[in-house]
PDB file of C-alpha atoms in Angstrom:
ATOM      1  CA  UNK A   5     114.564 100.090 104.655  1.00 43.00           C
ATOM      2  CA  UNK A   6     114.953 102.857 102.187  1.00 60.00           C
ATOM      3  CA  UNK A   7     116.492 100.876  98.762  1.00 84.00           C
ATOM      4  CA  UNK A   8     114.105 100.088  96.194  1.00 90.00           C
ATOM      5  CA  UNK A   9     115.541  96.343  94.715  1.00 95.00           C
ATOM      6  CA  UNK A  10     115.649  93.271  96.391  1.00 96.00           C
ATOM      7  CA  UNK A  11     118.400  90.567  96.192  1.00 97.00           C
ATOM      8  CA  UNK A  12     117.098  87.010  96.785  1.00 98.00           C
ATOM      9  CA  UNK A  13     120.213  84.764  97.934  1.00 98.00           C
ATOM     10  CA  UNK A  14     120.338  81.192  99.206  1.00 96.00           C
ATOM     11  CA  UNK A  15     121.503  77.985  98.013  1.00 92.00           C
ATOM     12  CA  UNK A  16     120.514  76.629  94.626  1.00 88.00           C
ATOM     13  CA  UNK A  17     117.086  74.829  95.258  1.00 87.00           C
ATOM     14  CA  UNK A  18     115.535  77.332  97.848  1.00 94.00           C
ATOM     15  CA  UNK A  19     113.046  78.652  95.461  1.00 94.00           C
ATOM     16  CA  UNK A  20     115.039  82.325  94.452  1.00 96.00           C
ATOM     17  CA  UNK A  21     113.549  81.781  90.318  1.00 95.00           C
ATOM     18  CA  UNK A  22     110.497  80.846  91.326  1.00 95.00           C
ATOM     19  CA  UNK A  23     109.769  83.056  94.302  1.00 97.00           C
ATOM     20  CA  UNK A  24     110.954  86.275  92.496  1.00 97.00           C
ATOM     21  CA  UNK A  25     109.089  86.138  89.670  1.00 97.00           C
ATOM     22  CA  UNK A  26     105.950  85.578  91.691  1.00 97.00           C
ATOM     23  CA  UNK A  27     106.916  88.426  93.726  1.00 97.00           C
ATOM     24  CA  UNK A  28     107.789  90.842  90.902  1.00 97.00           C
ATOM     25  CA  UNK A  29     103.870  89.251  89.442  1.00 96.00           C
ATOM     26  CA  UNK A  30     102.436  90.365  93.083  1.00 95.00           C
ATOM     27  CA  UNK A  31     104.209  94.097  92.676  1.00 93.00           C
ATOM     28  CA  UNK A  32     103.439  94.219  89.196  1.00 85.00           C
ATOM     29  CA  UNK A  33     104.545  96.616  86.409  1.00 80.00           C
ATOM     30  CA  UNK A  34     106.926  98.539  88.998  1.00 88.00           C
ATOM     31  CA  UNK A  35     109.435  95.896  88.980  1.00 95.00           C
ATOM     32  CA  UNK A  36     111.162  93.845  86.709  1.00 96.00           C
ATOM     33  CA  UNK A  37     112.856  90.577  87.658  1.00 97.00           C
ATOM     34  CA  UNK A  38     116.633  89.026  86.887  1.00 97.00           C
ATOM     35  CA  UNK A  39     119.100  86.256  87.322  1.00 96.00           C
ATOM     36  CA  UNK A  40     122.533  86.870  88.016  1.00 96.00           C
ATOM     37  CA  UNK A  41     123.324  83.961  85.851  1.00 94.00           C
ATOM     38  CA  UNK A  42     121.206  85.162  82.582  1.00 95.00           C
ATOM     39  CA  UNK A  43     123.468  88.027  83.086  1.00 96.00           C
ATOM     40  CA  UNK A  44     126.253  85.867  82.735  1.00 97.00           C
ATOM     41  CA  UNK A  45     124.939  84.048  79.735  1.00 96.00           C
ATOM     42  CA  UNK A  46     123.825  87.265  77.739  1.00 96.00           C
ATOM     43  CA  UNK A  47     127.156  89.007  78.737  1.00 95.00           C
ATOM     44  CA  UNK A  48     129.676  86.124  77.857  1.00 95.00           C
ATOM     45  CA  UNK A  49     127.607  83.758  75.324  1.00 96.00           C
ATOM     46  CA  UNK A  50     127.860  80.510  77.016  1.00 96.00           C
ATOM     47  CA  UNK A  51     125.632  78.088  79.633  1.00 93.00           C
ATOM     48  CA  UNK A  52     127.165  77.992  82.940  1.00 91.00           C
ATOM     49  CA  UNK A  53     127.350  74.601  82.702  1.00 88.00           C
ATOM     50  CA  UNK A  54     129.800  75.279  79.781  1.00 93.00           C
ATOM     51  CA  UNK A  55     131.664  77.766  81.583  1.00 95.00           C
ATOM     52  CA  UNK A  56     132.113  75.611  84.396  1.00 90.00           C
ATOM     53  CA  UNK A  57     133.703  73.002  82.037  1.00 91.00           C
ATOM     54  CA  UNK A  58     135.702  75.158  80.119  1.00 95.00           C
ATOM     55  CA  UNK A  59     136.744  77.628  82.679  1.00 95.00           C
ATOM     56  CA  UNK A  60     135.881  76.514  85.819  1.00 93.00           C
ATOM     57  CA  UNK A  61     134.535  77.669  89.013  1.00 90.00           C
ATOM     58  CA  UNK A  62     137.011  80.415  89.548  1.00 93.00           C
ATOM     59  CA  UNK A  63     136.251  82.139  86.232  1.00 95.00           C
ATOM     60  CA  UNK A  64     132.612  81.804  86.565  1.00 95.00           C
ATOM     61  CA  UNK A  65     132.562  83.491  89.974  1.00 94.00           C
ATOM     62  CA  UNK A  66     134.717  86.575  88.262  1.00 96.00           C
ATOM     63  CA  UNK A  67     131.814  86.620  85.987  1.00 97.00           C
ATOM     64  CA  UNK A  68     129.140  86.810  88.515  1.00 96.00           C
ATOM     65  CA  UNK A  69     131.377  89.723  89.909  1.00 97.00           C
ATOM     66  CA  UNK A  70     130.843  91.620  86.805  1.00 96.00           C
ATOM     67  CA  UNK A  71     127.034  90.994  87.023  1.00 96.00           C
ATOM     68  CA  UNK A  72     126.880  92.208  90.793  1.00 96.00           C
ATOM     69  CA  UNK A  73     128.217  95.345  89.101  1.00 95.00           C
ATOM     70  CA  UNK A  74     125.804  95.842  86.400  1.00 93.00           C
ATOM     71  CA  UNK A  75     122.661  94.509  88.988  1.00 91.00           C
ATOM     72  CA  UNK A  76     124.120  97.434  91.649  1.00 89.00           C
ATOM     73  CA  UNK A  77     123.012 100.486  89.278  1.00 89.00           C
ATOM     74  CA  UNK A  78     119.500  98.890  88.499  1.00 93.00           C
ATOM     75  CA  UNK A  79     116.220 100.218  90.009  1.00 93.00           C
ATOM     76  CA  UNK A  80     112.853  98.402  90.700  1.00 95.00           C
ATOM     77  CA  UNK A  81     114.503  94.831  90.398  1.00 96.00           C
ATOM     78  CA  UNK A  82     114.033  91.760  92.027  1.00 97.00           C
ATOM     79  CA  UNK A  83     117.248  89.643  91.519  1.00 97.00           C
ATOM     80  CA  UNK A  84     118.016  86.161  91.795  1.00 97.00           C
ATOM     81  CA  UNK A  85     121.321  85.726  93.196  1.00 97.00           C
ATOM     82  CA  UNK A  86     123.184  82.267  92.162  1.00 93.00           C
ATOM     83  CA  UNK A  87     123.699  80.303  94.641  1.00 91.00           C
ATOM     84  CA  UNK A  88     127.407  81.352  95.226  1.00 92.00           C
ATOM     85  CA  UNK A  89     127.380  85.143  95.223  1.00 96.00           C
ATOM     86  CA  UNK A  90     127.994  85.291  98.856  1.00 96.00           C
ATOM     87  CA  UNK A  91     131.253  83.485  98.101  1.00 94.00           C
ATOM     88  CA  UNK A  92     132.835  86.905  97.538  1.00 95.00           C
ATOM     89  CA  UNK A  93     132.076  89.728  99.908  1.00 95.00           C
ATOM     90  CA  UNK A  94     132.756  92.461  97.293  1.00 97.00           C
ATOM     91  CA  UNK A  95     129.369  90.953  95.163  1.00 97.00           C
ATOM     92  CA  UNK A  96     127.062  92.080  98.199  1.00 96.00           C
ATOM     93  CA  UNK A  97     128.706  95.045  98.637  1.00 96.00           C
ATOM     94  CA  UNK A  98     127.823  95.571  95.249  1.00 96.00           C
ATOM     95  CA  UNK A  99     124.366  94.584  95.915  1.00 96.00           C
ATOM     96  CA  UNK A 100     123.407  96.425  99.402  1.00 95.00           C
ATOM     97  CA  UNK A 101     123.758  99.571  97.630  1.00 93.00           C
ATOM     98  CA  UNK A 102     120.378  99.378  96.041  1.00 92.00           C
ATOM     99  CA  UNK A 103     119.132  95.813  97.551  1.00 95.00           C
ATOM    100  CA  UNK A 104     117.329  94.836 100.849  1.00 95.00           C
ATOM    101  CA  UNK A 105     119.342  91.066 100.845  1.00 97.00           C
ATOM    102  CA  UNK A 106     116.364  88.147 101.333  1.00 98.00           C
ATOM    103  CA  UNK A 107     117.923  84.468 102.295  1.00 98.00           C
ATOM    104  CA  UNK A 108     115.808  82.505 100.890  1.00 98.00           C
ATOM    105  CA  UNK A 109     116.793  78.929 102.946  1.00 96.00           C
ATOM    106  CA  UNK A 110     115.266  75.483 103.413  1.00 95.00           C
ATOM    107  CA  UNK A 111     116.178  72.230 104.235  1.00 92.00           C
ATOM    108  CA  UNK A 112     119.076  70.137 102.614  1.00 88.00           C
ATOM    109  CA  UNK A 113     116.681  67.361 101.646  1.00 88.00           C
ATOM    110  CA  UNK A 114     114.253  69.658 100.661  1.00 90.00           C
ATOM    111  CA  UNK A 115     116.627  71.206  97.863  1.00 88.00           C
ATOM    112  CA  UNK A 116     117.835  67.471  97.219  1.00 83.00           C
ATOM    113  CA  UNK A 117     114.120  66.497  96.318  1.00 84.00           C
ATOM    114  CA  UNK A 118     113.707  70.082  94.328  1.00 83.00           C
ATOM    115  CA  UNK A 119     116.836  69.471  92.598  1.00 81.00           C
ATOM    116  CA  UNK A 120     116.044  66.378  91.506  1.00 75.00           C
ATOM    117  CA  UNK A 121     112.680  66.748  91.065  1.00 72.00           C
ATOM    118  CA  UNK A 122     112.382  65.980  87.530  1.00 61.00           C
ATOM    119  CA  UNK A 123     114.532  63.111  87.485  1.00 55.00           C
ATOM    120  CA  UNK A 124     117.833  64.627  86.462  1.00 58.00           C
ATOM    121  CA  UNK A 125     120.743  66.788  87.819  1.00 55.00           C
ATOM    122  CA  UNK A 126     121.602  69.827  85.920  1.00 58.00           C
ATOM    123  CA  UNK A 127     123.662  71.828  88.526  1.00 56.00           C
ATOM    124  CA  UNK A 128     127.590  71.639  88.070  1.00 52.00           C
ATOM    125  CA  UNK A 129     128.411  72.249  91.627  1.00 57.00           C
ATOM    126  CA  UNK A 130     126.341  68.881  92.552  1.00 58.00           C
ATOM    127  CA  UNK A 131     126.700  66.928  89.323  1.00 63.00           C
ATOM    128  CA  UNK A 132     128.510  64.162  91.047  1.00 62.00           C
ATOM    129  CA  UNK A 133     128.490  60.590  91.945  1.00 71.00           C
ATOM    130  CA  UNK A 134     126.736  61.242  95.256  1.00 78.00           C
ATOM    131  CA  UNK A 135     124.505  64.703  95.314  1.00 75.00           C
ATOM    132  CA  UNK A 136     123.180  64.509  97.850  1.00 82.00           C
ATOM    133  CA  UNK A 137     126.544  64.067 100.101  1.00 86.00           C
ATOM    134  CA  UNK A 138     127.702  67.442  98.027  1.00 83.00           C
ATOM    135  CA  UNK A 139     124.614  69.599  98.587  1.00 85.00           C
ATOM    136  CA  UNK A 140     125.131  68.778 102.227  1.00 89.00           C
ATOM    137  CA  UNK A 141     128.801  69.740 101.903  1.00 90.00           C
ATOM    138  CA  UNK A 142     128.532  72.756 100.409  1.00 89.00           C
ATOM    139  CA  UNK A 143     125.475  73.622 102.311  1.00 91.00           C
ATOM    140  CA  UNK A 144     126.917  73.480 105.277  1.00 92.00           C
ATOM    141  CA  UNK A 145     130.385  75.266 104.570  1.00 94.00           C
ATOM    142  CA  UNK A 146     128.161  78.634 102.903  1.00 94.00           C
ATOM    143  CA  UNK A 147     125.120  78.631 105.769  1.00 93.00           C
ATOM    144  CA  UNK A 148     127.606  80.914 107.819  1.00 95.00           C
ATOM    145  CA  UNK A 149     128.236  83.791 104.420  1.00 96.00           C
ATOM    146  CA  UNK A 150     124.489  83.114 104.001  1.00 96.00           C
ATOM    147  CA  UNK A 151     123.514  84.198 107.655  1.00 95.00           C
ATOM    148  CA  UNK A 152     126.291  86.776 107.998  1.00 96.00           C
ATOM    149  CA  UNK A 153     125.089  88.948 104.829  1.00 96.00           C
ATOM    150  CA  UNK A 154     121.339  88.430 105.211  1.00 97.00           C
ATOM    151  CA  UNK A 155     118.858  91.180 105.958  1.00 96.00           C
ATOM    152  CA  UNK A 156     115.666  89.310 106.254  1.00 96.00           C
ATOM    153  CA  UNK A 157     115.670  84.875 106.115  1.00 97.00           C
ATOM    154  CA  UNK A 158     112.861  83.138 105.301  1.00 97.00           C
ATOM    155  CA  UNK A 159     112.635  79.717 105.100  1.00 96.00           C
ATOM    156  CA  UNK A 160     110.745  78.268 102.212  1.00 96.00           C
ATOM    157  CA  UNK A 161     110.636  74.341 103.405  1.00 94.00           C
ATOM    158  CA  UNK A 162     106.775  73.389 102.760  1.00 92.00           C
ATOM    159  CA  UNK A 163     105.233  76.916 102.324  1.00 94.00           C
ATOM    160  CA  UNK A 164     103.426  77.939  99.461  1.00 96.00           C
ATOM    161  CA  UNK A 165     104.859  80.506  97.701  1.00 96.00           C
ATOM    162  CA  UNK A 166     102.097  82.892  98.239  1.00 96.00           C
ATOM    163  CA  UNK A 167     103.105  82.891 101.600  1.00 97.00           C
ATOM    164  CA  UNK A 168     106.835  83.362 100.938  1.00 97.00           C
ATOM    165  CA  UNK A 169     105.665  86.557  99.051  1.00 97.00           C
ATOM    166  CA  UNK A 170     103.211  87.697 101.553  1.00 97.00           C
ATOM    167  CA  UNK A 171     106.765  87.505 104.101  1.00 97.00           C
ATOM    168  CA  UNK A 172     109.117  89.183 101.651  1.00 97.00           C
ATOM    169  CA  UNK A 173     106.197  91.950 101.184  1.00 95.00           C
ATOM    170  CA  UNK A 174     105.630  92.536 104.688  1.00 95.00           C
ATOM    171  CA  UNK A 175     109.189  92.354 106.030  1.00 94.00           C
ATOM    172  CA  UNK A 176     110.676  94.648 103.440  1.00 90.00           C
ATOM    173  CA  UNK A 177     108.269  97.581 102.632  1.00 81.00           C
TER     174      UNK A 177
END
């Protein structure tokens, strides 16, 4: 495909943390791996929980703007995308110019039981009286910016993540 960093989008709970650093561990020293949202955190010195809280949704997707611009002039990376980059078409413009974009999907009750996996919900999008209701809700109304900006999809309901790598590997080098 000719660009050298991959972008790993998809909702919160499809595996983009976990899956890109195993990937960047199967390419090894040649790549180095990121979060949009670390990015965030560095850059403006809070949690995103606490920006959420103190400056809501809006701001923090402003801020994940301004890390699509300093991901876009990276080589060798393999990026994982919050969940709501593809909210704002300008933040994969930013990205296709050095990313192949991998949609990492899977299930809504998969991501419900990896969400909540340990017991307790840390995700401010969700963090509400019912989350599974709103992962199903907001699932549903991003599947369609998911699919439309999406180079390769994998789905990554009940596969081992050597396998997920194996796919990236093979479908984007």
């Amino acid at each position: 495909m000719g660009k050298n960093s991959i972008a790993l989008i998809g909702f919160m709970g499809t595996g983009k943390t976990e899956i890109g650093k195993a990937l960047v561990a199967y390419l090894g020293g040649e790549y180095k791996f990121i979060e949009t949202d670390q990015i965030i955190i560095e850059h403006f010195g809070k949690s995103i929980p606490r920006i959420f809280a103190e400056e809501g949704e809006y701001k923090f997707r402003e801020y994940e703007t301004i890390a699509c611009e300093k991901i876009s002039r990276l080589n060798r990376v393999v990026i994982s995308c919050g969940g709501g980059v593809i909210l704002k078409e300008e933040n994969i413009n930013l990205l296709k110019q050095n990313c192949n974009i991998v949609l990492l999907k899977a299930t809504p009750e998969e991501i419900y039981k990896r969400i909540m996996k340990n017991g307790k919900n840390t995700r401010p999008l969700i963090n509400k009286e019912d989350p599974k209701a709103e992962i199903e809700t907001i699932y549903n109304f991003r599947k369609r910016y998911y699919k439309k900006f999406a180079d390769i999809t994998i789905d990554t309901t009940g596969k081992p993540i050597n396998d997920i790598v194996q796919e990236i590997i093979t479908k984007t080098f």
